[in-house]
Coordinates of C-alpha atoms in Angstrom, one line a residue:
M1 CA 76.6 101.8 129.3
A2 CA 79.6 100.0 130.1
N3 CA 81.7 100.8 133.2
E4 CA 83.9 103.4 131.8
A5 CA 86.9 102.2 133.6
N6 CA 86.7 98.7 131.7
I7 CA 86.3 100.1 128.4
P8 CA 89.6 100.2 126.0
R9 CA 91.5 103.3 126.2
L10 CA 93.1 104.7 123.1
I11 CA 96.2 106.9 122.9
I12 CA 95.8 108.8 119.6
I13 CA 98.8 110.6 118.0
Q14 CA 97.5 112.7 115.0
G15 CA 98.3 115.5 112.7
P16 CA 99.6 116.6 109.6
T17 CA 101.9 114.5 107.3
G18 CA 105.6 115.2 108.0
V19 CA 105.2 116.5 111.3
G20 CA 106.8 113.5 113.5
K21 CA 103.9 111.2 114.5
S22 CA 105.7 107.9 113.8
A23 CA 108.9 108.7 115.6
L24 CA 107.0 110.2 118.5
A25 CA 104.7 107.2 118.7
L26 CA 107.7 104.8 118.7
T27 CA 109.2 106.3 121.8
L28 CA 106.1 106.4 123.7
A29 CA 105.1 102.9 122.7
K30 CA 108.5 101.7 124.0
R31 CA 108.1 103.5 127.1
W32 CA 104.6 102.0 128.0
G33 CA 105.1 98.6 126.3
G34 CA 102.4 99.5 123.9
E35 CA 101.3 98.5 120.4
I36 CA 100.8 100.8 117.4
L37 CA 97.5 100.8 115.2
S38 CA 98.1 102.6 112.0
A39 CA 95.5 105.2 111.0
D40 CA 96.8 105.9 107.5
S41 CA 94.5 105.1 104.4
M42 CA 97.6 104.4 102.3
Q43 CA 99.6 102.3 104.6
V44 CA 96.9 99.6 104.3
Y45 CA 98.1 98.9 100.9
R46 CA 100.8 96.2 100.1
Y47 CA 104.0 97.1 98.1
L48 CA 103.5 101.0 98.7
D49 CA 106.1 101.6 101.3
I50 CA 108.4 104.6 100.5
G51 CA 105.6 106.9 99.1
T52 CA 103.4 106.1 102.1
A53 CA 106.2 106.5 104.7
K54 CA 105.3 103.1 105.9
P55 CA 107.1 102.0 109.4
T56 CA 110.3 100.4 108.2
P57 CA 111.0 96.4 108.9
R58 CA 113.1 97.6 111.7
E59 CA 110.7 99.7 113.2
Q60 CA 108.1 96.9 113.1
R61 CA 110.3 94.8 114.8
E62 CA 110.9 97.2 117.7
I63 CA 107.2 97.8 118.1
K64 CA 104.3 95.7 117.0
H65 CA 102.3 97.5 114.2
H66 CA 98.8 96.7 113.2
L67 CA 96.5 97.6 110.0
L68 CA 99.6 97.8 107.5
D69 CA 99.6 95.7 104.3
L70 CA 95.9 94.8 104.4
V71 CA 95.1 94.8 100.8
N72 CA 96.7 94.8 97.3
P73 CA 96.7 98.3 95.5
D74 CA 93.7 97.3 93.0
E75 CA 91.5 96.1 96.1
P76 CA 88.9 98.4 97.6
F77 CA 89.3 99.7 101.1
N78 CA 87.2 102.2 103.1
A79 CA 86.5 103.7 106.5
A80 CA 84.1 101.3 107.5
R81 CA 86.5 98.3 106.8
Y82 CA 89.0 100.1 108.7
V83 CA 86.9 100.5 111.7
R84 CA 85.9 96.8 111.8
E85 CA 89.8 95.8 111.4
A86 CA 90.8 98.0 114.0
E87 CA 88.2 97.3 116.7
A88 CA 89.2 93.5 116.3
V89 CA 92.7 94.4 117.1
I90 CA 91.8 96.6 120.1
D91 CA 89.5 94.0 121.4
V92 CA 92.6 91.6 121.7
L93 CA 95.1 94.3 123.0
H94 CA 92.5 95.3 125.7
R95 CA 92.0 91.8 127.0
K96 CA 95.8 91.6 127.3
G97 CA 96.2 95.0 128.8
T98 CA 98.6 96.3 126.3
P99 CA 98.5 100.2 126.0
I100 CA 96.9 101.1 122.4
F101 CA 98.5 103.8 120.4
V102 CA 96.6 104.8 117.2
V103 CA 99.0 106.8 115.0
G104 CA 98.1 108.5 111.8
G105 CA 96.8 111.5 109.7
T106 CA 93.6 110.0 108.2
G107 CA 91.1 111.9 110.3
L108 CA 87.9 110.1 109.1
Y109 CA 89.5 106.7 110.0
I110 CA 90.2 108.2 113.4
R111 CA 86.8 109.8 113.8
G112 CA 85.0 106.7 112.6
L113 CA 87.0 104.5 115.1
V114 CA 86.4 106.8 118.3
G115 CA 82.9 107.6 117.5
G116 CA 81.1 105.6 114.9
L117 CA 80.8 106.5 111.1
F118 CA 78.0 108.4 110.0
L119 CA 75.8 107.4 107.1
E120 CA 74.1 110.0 105.0
G121 CA 71.6 107.9 103.5
P122 CA 71.4 106.1 100.2
P123 CA 72.1 107.9 97.0
R124 CA 69.8 109.1 94.5
E125 CA 70.6 106.9 91.3
E126 CA 69.7 109.5 88.9
L127 CA 71.5 112.1 90.7
R128 CA 74.7 110.2 90.8
K129 CA 74.5 109.2 87.2
H130 CA 74.5 112.8 86.2
Y131 CA 77.5 113.8 88.5
L132 CA 79.5 110.7 87.1
E133 CA 78.6 111.6 83.7
M134 CA 79.9 115.0 84.2
L135 CA 83.0 113.5 85.8
S136 CA 83.5 111.6 82.6
L137 CA 83.1 114.5 80.5
Y138 CA 84.9 117.4 82.5
G139 CA 87.0 115.9 85.0
P140 CA 87.2 116.1 88.8
E141 CA 88.4 119.6 88.8
R142 CA 84.9 120.9 87.2
L143 CA 83.2 118.9 89.9
Y144 CA 85.2 120.5 92.6
R145 CA 84.5 124.0 91.4
L146 CA 80.8 123.2 91.6
L147 CA 81.2 121.9 95.0
K148 CA 83.0 125.2 96.0
E149 CA 80.0 127.1 94.6
R150 CA 77.5 125.0 96.4
D151 CA 79.2 123.9 99.5
P152 CA 82.1 125.8 100.2
A153 CA 82.6 123.9 103.7
A154 CA 82.6 120.7 102.1
A155 CA 85.1 121.9 99.4
S156 CA 87.5 123.3 102.1
V157 CA 88.1 119.8 103.5
L158 CA 88.0 117.7 100.3
A159 CA 91.0 117.2 97.6
E160 CA 90.3 118.7 94.2
R161 CA 90.9 115.4 92.7
D162 CA 88.8 113.3 95.2
A163 CA 86.2 112.5 92.8
V164 CA 84.3 109.9 95.0
R165 CA 83.8 112.2 97.9
I166 CA 83.3 115.3 95.7
V167 CA 80.3 113.4 94.2
R168 CA 78.9 112.1 97.4
A169 CA 79.1 115.6 98.9
L170 CA 77.2 117.0 95.7
E171 CA 74.5 114.5 96.0
V172 CA 74.1 115.1 99.9
K173 CA 73.9 118.9 99.4
E174 CA 71.2 118.4 96.6
T175 CA 69.2 115.8 98.3
T176 CA 69.1 117.2 101.8
G177 CA 69.8 120.8 101.5
R178 CA 72.6 120.8 103.8
S179 CA 76.3 120.5 103.9
I180 CA 77.7 117.0 104.4
T181 CA 80.1 118.6 106.8
E182 CA 77.1 119.9 108.9
L183 CA 75.4 116.6 109.0
H184 CA 78.7 114.9 110.2
R185 CA 79.0 117.6 112.8
D186 CA 75.5 117.2 113.8
H187 CA 75.8 113.3 114.2
Q188 CA 79.0 114.1 116.7
F189 CA 80.0 110.6 116.1
G190 CA 78.3 109.9 119.3
R191 CA 78.9 106.1 119.6
R192 CA 81.7 105.8 122.3
R193 CA 83.0 102.4 122.5
F194 CA 86.5 103.8 123.8
A195 CA 87.8 106.4 125.8
A196 CA 90.5 108.5 123.9
L197 CA 93.4 110.8 124.7
K198 CA 93.9 112.8 121.5
I199 CA 97.3 114.2 120.9
G200 CA 97.8 116.6 118.1
L201 CA 101.1 117.6 116.9
I202 CA 101.6 120.9 115.4
L203 CA 104.6 122.9 114.0
P204 CA 105.1 126.4 112.6
R205 CA 103.8 126.3 108.8
E206 CA 107.4 127.1 107.6
E207 CA 109.0 124.5 109.5
L208 CA 106.3 121.8 108.7
Y209 CA 106.7 122.7 104.9
R210 CA 110.6 122.4 105.2
R211 CA 110.2 119.0 107.0
I212 CA 107.8 117.9 104.0
E213 CA 110.1 119.0 101.3
E214 CA 113.2 117.2 103.0
R215 CA 110.8 114.0 103.4
I216 CA 110.0 114.1 99.6
E217 CA 113.6 114.5 98.8
A218 CA 114.5 111.5 101.0
M219 CA 111.9 109.4 99.7
I220 CA 113.2 110.0 96.1
V221 CA 116.7 109.0 97.3
S222 CA 115.3 106.0 99.1
G223 CA 113.9 104.5 95.8
L224 CA 110.5 105.9 95.5
I225 CA 110.8 106.0 91.5
D226 CA 111.8 102.4 91.4
E227 CA 109.0 101.3 93.8
T228 CA 106.4 103.0 91.4
K229 CA 108.1 101.6 88.4
G230 CA 107.8 98.4 90.2
L231 CA 104.3 98.6 90.8
L232 CA 103.5 99.6 87.2
A233 CA 105.6 96.5 86.0
D234 CA 103.7 94.1 88.2
G235 CA 100.5 95.2 86.0
Y236 CA 99.0 97.9 88.4
P237 CA 97.6 100.6 86.2
G238 CA 98.6 104.1 86.8
D239 CA 95.0 105.1 87.6
V240 CA 94.4 102.5 90.3
K241 CA 93.3 104.3 93.3
P242 CA 96.3 104.3 95.7
L243 CA 98.7 105.3 92.7
H244 CA 96.3 108.1 91.7
T245 CA 96.8 109.9 94.8
F246 CA 99.3 112.8 95.0
N247 CA 101.9 110.3 96.8
Y248 CA 102.4 108.4 93.5
R249 CA 100.7 110.3 90.9
H250 CA 103.2 112.6 89.7
V251 CA 106.1 109.9 89.7
V252 CA 103.6 107.8 87.3
D253 CA 103.3 110.7 85.1
Y254 CA 107.3 111.0 84.9
L255 CA 107.4 107.4 84.1
E256 CA 104.8 107.6 81.4
G257 CA 106.4 110.6 79.9
R258 CA 104.0 113.4 80.7
C259 CA 106.5 115.5 82.7
G260 CA 110.1 115.8 83.7
L261 CA 111.6 114.5 87.0
A262 CA 112.2 117.9 88.4
E263 CA 108.7 118.8 87.6
A264 CA 107.4 115.7 89.1
I265 CA 109.0 116.4 92.5
R266 CA 108.1 119.9 92.7
L267 CA 104.3 118.8 92.2
L268 CA 104.7 116.1 94.7
K269 CA 106.2 118.7 97.2
R270 CA 103.5 121.0 96.3
D271 CA 100.6 118.6 96.6
T272 CA 102.0 117.3 100.0
R273 CA 101.8 120.9 101.4
R274 CA 98.2 121.2 100.2
Y275 CA 97.5 118.1 101.8
A276 CA 99.0 119.0 105.1
K277 CA 96.9 122.1 105.1
R278 CA 93.6 120.1 104.5
Q279 CA 94.5 117.6 107.3
L280 CA 95.1 120.6 109.7
T281 CA 91.9 122.1 108.7
W282 CA 90.3 118.9 109.5
F283 CA 91.8 118.3 112.9
K284 CA 91.4 121.8 114.1
K285 CA 87.7 121.4 114.1
D286 CA 88.0 118.7 116.9
P287 CA 88.0 120.4 120.4
E288 CA 89.2 117.3 122.1
I289 CA 92.3 117.3 120.6
R290 CA 95.4 118.7 122.9
W291 CA 97.8 120.3 120.8
H292 CA 101.6 119.8 121.3
S293 CA 104.8 120.5 119.4
P294 CA 106.2 117.0 118.6
G295 CA 109.5 117.6 120.7
A296 CA 107.2 118.1 123.7
T297 CA 107.8 114.7 124.9
E298 CA 107.6 115.5 128.7
E299 CA 104.5 117.3 128.5
I300 CA 102.9 114.5 126.3
T301 CA 104.2 111.8 128.6
W302 CA 102.4 113.7 131.4
E303 CA 99.0 113.8 129.3
I304 CA 99.5 109.9 128.9
E305 CA 100.3 109.3 132.6
K306 CA 97.1 110.9 133.7
F307 CA 95.0 109.3 131.1
L308 CA 96.3 105.8 131.7
I309 CA 96.7 106.2 135.5
N310 CA 93.8 108.5 136.6
K311 CA 91.5 107.5 133.8
E312 CA 91.1 110.9 132.2
G313 CA 89.7 110.8 128.6
N314 CA 86.6 111.2 126.6
P315 CA 84.6 108.1 127.1

């Protein structure tokens, strides 16, 4: 094993959407002269800025950000590619001696980066075909209900419309007899190329939900509707993957006449709250995360001092 003192050290700022990760990360990166790696599965897409709460041009000028705007909205992107891209950046920054801040709310990206991605094995083609036919006939909601019956643990951490992961979870359950979450847990993401200090940000639920609602309203004022309209005008269909997420889906429905603006905003707030709840469910399963209020800057600073100077962490 490599000398632990010489492996890259990652300061990871994670937590639910709207909790204040980006603002804190900017403050901390300025203090230590660091750079930020986004760990957000939506911010990898070009042209999706307002709806993904992407760092502003000014923020990106203040602190160098990485892993933003990697692909167009109709191009595929997954956790395996994220890990490859992130590792390349980390190697460069480590050689330069630049403190590295990984910031975001996509738990799979963070977990894969720190410990490696777990592969459940090849799918059974006939089984996958069966579930895809069900998806075509009945939609993701039907498959999600089936997953809740067969694998409640997996259903608790997946979105109701995340058809790709729902199908995969059903395949794994039927093929192995075990929950995909159990297999991931047993794997423990054991490959450790990096030492990591995991800082989790958390707020009382009422305050977090208030922040989320204010954030959505600010997005609308800042031009989320025009941003979505521009994407559709540029030829990206409303069902392309990033536009089909809750961040944009309800705005697309409004623009295409399936609901009114007030209803679109209500649904966007509702689904963002639900997403935050799923993120917390995911993160709270990681015993290595050290939880803080986003305003606890002094305490978090002390944690980072110990990690960088005294070489604490989880290599």
